[in-house]
Coordinates of C-alpha atoms in Angstrom, one line a residue:
X13 CA -13.9 11.5 13.0
X14 CA -16.3 13.2 10.6
X15 CA -16.1 12.3 6.9
X16 CA -17.7 14.5 4.3
X17 CA -18.6 12.6 1.1
X18 CA -19.1 15.2 -1.7
X19 CA -21.3 13.7 -4.3
X20 CA -24.1 11.2 -3.7
X21 CA -24.1 9.2 -6.9
X22 CA -23.6 5.4 -7.1
X23 CA -20.0 5.5 -5.8
X24 CA -20.7 8.3 -3.3
X25 CA -23.6 6.3 -1.8
X26 CA -21.5 3.1 -1.6
X27 CA -18.6 5.0 0.1
X28 CA -20.9 6.7 2.6
X29 CA -22.7 3.4 3.5
X30 CA -19.4 1.5 4.0
X31 CA -17.8 4.3 6.1
X32 CA -20.9 4.5 8.2
X33 CA -20.8 0.7 8.7
X34 CA -17.2 1.0 9.7
X35 CA -18.1 3.4 12.5
X36 CA -17.3 6.8 10.9
X37 CA -19.5 9.8 11.3
X38 CA -20.5 10.6 7.7
X39 CA -22.2 13.5 6.0
X40 CA -23.1 13.4 2.3
X41 CA -23.3 16.5 0.2
X42 CA -25.6 16.2 -2.8
X43 CA -27.4 18.9 -4.8
X44 CA -30.2 16.9 -6.4
X45 CA -33.4 17.0 -4.2
X46 CA -34.7 13.6 -5.4
X47 CA -31.3 12.0 -4.7
X48 CA -31.2 13.6 -1.3
X49 CA -34.5 11.9 -0.4
X50 CA -33.2 8.5 -1.7
X51 CA -30.0 8.8 0.4
X52 CA -31.9 9.9 3.5
X53 CA -34.2 6.8 3.1
X54 CA -31.0 4.7 3.4
X55 CA -30.4 6.3 6.8
X56 CA -27.6 8.6 5.7
X57 CA -27.1 12.1 6.9
X58 CA -27.4 14.4 3.8
X59 CA -27.1 18.1 3.0
X60 CA -27.3 20.2 -0.2
X61 CA -24.7 22.5 1.3
X62 CA -21.2 21.2 0.2
X63 CA -19.4 24.1 2.0
X64 CA -21.1 23.2 5.3
X65 CA -20.3 19.5 5.0
X66 CA -16.7 20.2 4.2
X67 CA -16.4 22.7 7.1
X68 CA -17.7 20.2 9.6
X69 CA -15.5 17.4 8.3
X70 CA -12.0 16.2 9.3
X71 CA -11.6 14.4 6.0
X72 CA -13.3 15.2 2.7
X73 CA -13.8 12.5 0.0
X74 CA -14.6 13.8 -3.4
X75 CA -17.0 11.5 -5.3
X76 CA -18.0 13.8 -8.2
X77 CA -17.5 13.4 -12.0
X78 CA -14.2 14.6 -13.4
X79 CA -15.8 17.5 -15.2
X80 CA -17.3 18.7 -11.9
X81 CA -14.1 18.6 -9.8
X82 CA -13.0 22.2 -10.6
X83 CA -16.3 23.8 -9.7
X84 CA -16.7 21.7 -6.6
X85 CA -13.3 22.5 -5.3
X86 CA -13.7 26.2 -6.0
X87 CA -16.9 26.0 -3.9
X88 CA -15.3 24.3 -0.9
X89 CA -11.7 25.5 -1.2
X90 CA -11.6 27.5 2.0
X91 CA -13.3 24.8 4.0
X92 CA -10.7 22.1 3.2
X93 CA -7.6 24.2 4.2
X94 CA -5.2 21.8 6.0
X95 CA -7.5 18.8 5.7
X96 CA -7.1 15.5 4.0
X97 CA -8.8 15.5 0.5
X98 CA -9.3 12.1 -1.0
X99 CA -10.4 12.4 -4.7
X100 CA -12.1 9.4 -6.3
X101 CA -12.5 11.3 -9.6
X102 CA -10.9 9.3 -12.5
X103 CA -8.2 11.0 -14.6
X104 CA -7.8 14.1 -12.3
X105 CA -4.1 14.2 -11.2
X106 CA -2.7 15.2 -7.9
X107 CA -1.1 18.3 -9.5
X108 CA -4.5 19.4 -10.8
X109 CA -6.1 18.8 -7.4
X110 CA -3.3 20.8 -5.7
X111 CA -3.8 23.6 -8.1
X112 CA -7.5 23.8 -7.3
X113 CA -7.1 23.2 -3.6
X114 CA -3.5 24.3 -2.6
X115 CA -4.2 24.2 1.1
X116 CA -5.5 20.6 1.2
X117 CA -3.5 17.4 1.7
X118 CA -4.3 15.6 -1.4
X119 CA -4.8 11.9 -2.1
X120 CA -5.9 10.4 -5.4
X121 CA -7.7 7.0 -5.3
X122 CA -9.2 4.7 -7.9
X123 CA -11.8 2.2 -6.6
X124 CA -14.3 0.3 -8.7
X125 CA -18.0 -0.5 -8.6
X126 CA -17.3 -3.4 -6.2
X127 CA -16.9 -0.8 -3.5
X128 CA -20.7 -1.3 -3.1
X129 CA -20.0 -4.8 -1.6
X130 CA -16.7 -4.0 0.0
X131 CA -14.7 -5.9 -2.6
X132 CA -13.1 -3.1 -4.6
X133 CA -9.4 -3.0 -5.4
X134 CA -8.6 0.6 -4.6
X135 CA -5.2 2.0 -5.7
X136 CA -4.1 5.3 -4.3
X137 CA -1.3 7.9 -4.6
X138 CA -0.6 10.8 -2.3
X139 CA 1.2 14.1 -2.5
X140 CA 4.6 14.2 -1.0
X141 CA 4.9 15.1 2.7
X142 CA 1.9 13.3 4.0
X143 CA 2.5 12.5 7.7
X144 CA 2.5 8.8 8.7
X145 CA -0.6 9.3 10.8
X146 CA -2.3 10.9 7.8
X147 CA -1.3 8.0 5.6
X148 CA -2.7 5.6 8.2
X149 CA -6.1 7.5 8.2
X150 CA -6.2 7.2 4.4
X151 CA -5.5 3.5 4.4
X152 CA -8.1 2.8 7.1
X153 CA -10.7 4.7 5.2
X154 CA -10.0 3.0 1.9
X155 CA -10.0 -0.4 3.6
X156 CA -13.7 0.1 4.1
X157 CA -14.0 -0.4 0.3
X158 CA -12.0 -3.6 0.1
X159 CA -8.4 -4.2 -0.8
X160 CA -6.0 -1.2 -0.8
X161 CA -2.6 -0.7 -2.4
X162 CA -0.4 2.4 -2.8
X163 CA 1.0 2.9 -6.3
X164 CA 3.0 5.4 -8.2
X165 CA 0.6 7.9 -9.8
X166 CA 2.1 7.2 -13.2
X167 CA 0.3 3.8 -13.1
X168 CA -3.1 5.3 -12.4
X169 CA -4.3 5.2 -16.0
X170 CA -3.4 1.5 -16.2
X171 CA -5.3 0.8 -12.9
X172 CA -8.3 2.8 -14.2
X173 CA -8.4 0.6 -17.3
X174 CA -7.7 -2.7 -15.6
X175 CA -9.5 -2.3 -12.3
X176 CA -11.9 0.6 -12.7
X177 CA -13.3 -0.9 -15.8
X178 CA -13.1 -4.5 -14.6
X179 CA -16.7 -4.9 -13.5
X180 CA -17.9 -4.2 -17.0
X181 CA -15.4 -6.8 -18.4
X182 CA -16.3 -9.4 -15.9
X183 CA -20.0 -8.7 -16.3
X184 CA -19.6 -9.3 -20.1
X185 CA -18.1 -12.7 -19.4
X186 CA -20.8 -13.6 -16.9
X187 CA -23.5 -12.6 -19.3
X188 CA -22.1 -14.9 -22.0
X189 CA -21.9 -17.7 -19.5
X190 CA -25.5 -17.1 -18.4
X191 CA -26.7 -17.1 -22.1
X192 CA -24.9 -20.4 -22.6
X193 CA -26.7 -21.8 -19.5
X194 CA -30.0 -20.6 -20.8
X195 CA -29.4 -22.3 -24.2
X196 CA -28.6 -25.5 -22.3
X197 CA -32.0 -25.2 -20.5
X198 CA -31.0 -23.8 -17.1
X199 CA -33.3 -21.4 -15.3
X200 CA -31.9 -17.8 -15.6
X201 CA -31.5 -17.5 -11.8
X202 CA -29.5 -20.7 -11.6
X203 CA -27.3 -19.8 -14.6
X204 CA -26.6 -16.4 -13.0
X205 CA -25.7 -18.0 -9.7
X206 CA -23.4 -20.5 -11.4
X207 CA -21.6 -17.9 -13.4
X208 CA -21.2 -15.5 -10.5
X209 CA -19.9 -18.1 -8.1
X210 CA -17.5 -19.4 -10.7
X211 CA -16.0 -16.0 -11.0
X212 CA -15.8 -15.6 -7.2
X213 CA -14.3 -19.1 -6.8
X214 CA -11.7 -18.5 -9.5
X215 CA -10.7 -15.2 -7.9
X216 CA -10.2 -16.9 -4.5
X217 CA -8.1 -19.7 -6.0
X218 CA -5.8 -17.0 -7.4
X219 CA -5.7 -14.8 -4.3
X220 CA -6.0 -17.3 -1.5
X221 CA -5.0 -20.5 -3.2
X222 CA -1.9 -18.8 -4.7
X223 CA -2.6 -20.4 -8.1
X224 CA -1.7 -18.7 -11.4
X225 CA -4.5 -18.5 -14.0
X226 CA -2.6 -21.0 -16.2
X227 CA -2.2 -23.4 -13.2
X228 CA -6.0 -23.3 -12.6
X229 CA -6.7 -23.9 -16.3
X230 CA -4.4 -26.9 -16.3
X231 CA -5.9 -28.3 -13.1
X232 CA -9.3 -28.6 -14.7
X233 CA -8.2 -29.6 -18.2
X234 CA -7.8 -33.4 -18.6
X235 CA -7.0 -35.2 -21.8
X236 CA -10.1 -35.8 -23.9
X237 CA -12.3 -34.2 -21.3
X238 CA -15.1 -31.6 -21.2
X239 CA -13.0 -28.6 -20.4
X240 CA -10.5 -29.0 -23.2
X241 CA -13.4 -29.2 -25.6
X242 CA -14.6 -25.8 -24.4
X243 CA -11.1 -24.3 -24.5
X244 CA -10.6 -25.6 -28.0
X245 CA -13.7 -23.6 -29.1
X246 CA -12.5 -20.5 -27.3
X247 CA -9.1 -20.7 -29.0
X248 CA -10.8 -20.3 -32.3
X249 CA -11.3 -16.6 -31.6
X250 CA -8.7 -14.1 -30.4
X251 CA -10.2 -13.8 -27.0
X252 CA -6.9 -13.0 -25.2
X253 CA -6.1 -10.3 -27.7
X254 CA -9.6 -8.9 -27.4
X255 CA -9.3 -8.4 -23.7
X256 CA -5.7 -7.1 -23.9
X257 CA -6.7 -4.6 -26.6
X258 CA -9.7 -3.5 -24.5
X259 CA -7.6 -2.7 -21.5
X260 CA -5.0 -0.9 -23.7
X261 CA -7.7 1.1 -25.4
X262 CA -9.3 2.1 -22.1
X263 CA -5.9 3.1 -20.8
X264 CA -5.2 5.3 -23.7
X265 CA -8.6 6.9 -23.3
X266 CA -7.9 7.5 -19.6
X267 CA -4.6 9.2 -20.6
X268 CA -6.3 11.4 -23.1
X269 CA -8.9 12.5 -20.5
X270 CA -6.1 13.1 -17.9
X271 CA -4.2 15.3 -20.4
X272 CA -7.3 17.2 -21.3
X273 CA -8.3 17.8 -17.7
X274 CA -4.8 18.9 -16.7
X275 CA -4.5 21.3 -19.6
X276 CA -1.8 19.2 -21.3

């Protein structure tokens, strides 16, 4: 199966590399000459001709910025007739994609930056009428990125804010922990490793250990202990509200962009 990845940016590169590692025949379409050289140096097959890439492919994965979706689909519209089109462009709805590429079989997906290490949570929605075998192809492709889950498209703005933006939120927490480690005299490399592994371990306790966040907190919080002292300080600032407000603000921004791009 030949997969055309249209757009060779950070996400496009990660998608192409993961699909190649999964055994797919991948061709990347990228306009920028300097970026083409970088991708070729990674061992990827690259072309500047999006139409040619789409024509050769069985499935097309759109990895361009939302503002470039319309011009890109106008360019390759004839080449994707009857083919699966998986769009990773944030805030571009299935209806908008169908309007621009009426002959394609449209899927909208939202990964995050962790696709680069095959640890993305990728939510997807599909147009009605997709055949079971086509749905299976979509799921298998997206599994190359990490965890996959089908959702109602109405939740996509929430997923964008919660999952798509999550690496930035988590990086902010990790950075604060690293600075605390530096202040305590730890080497930067050690503080970074401790913070990152703490996040990985906590995530695995939730997903694999089937513990809720509150259960994990209670498990490490003993009367008069070190952890409660740290939590006591954290409770002096509205940290929960800050994160909840951040996700809410990001979700509202995603909705505004979605409406603007769909002409609403």
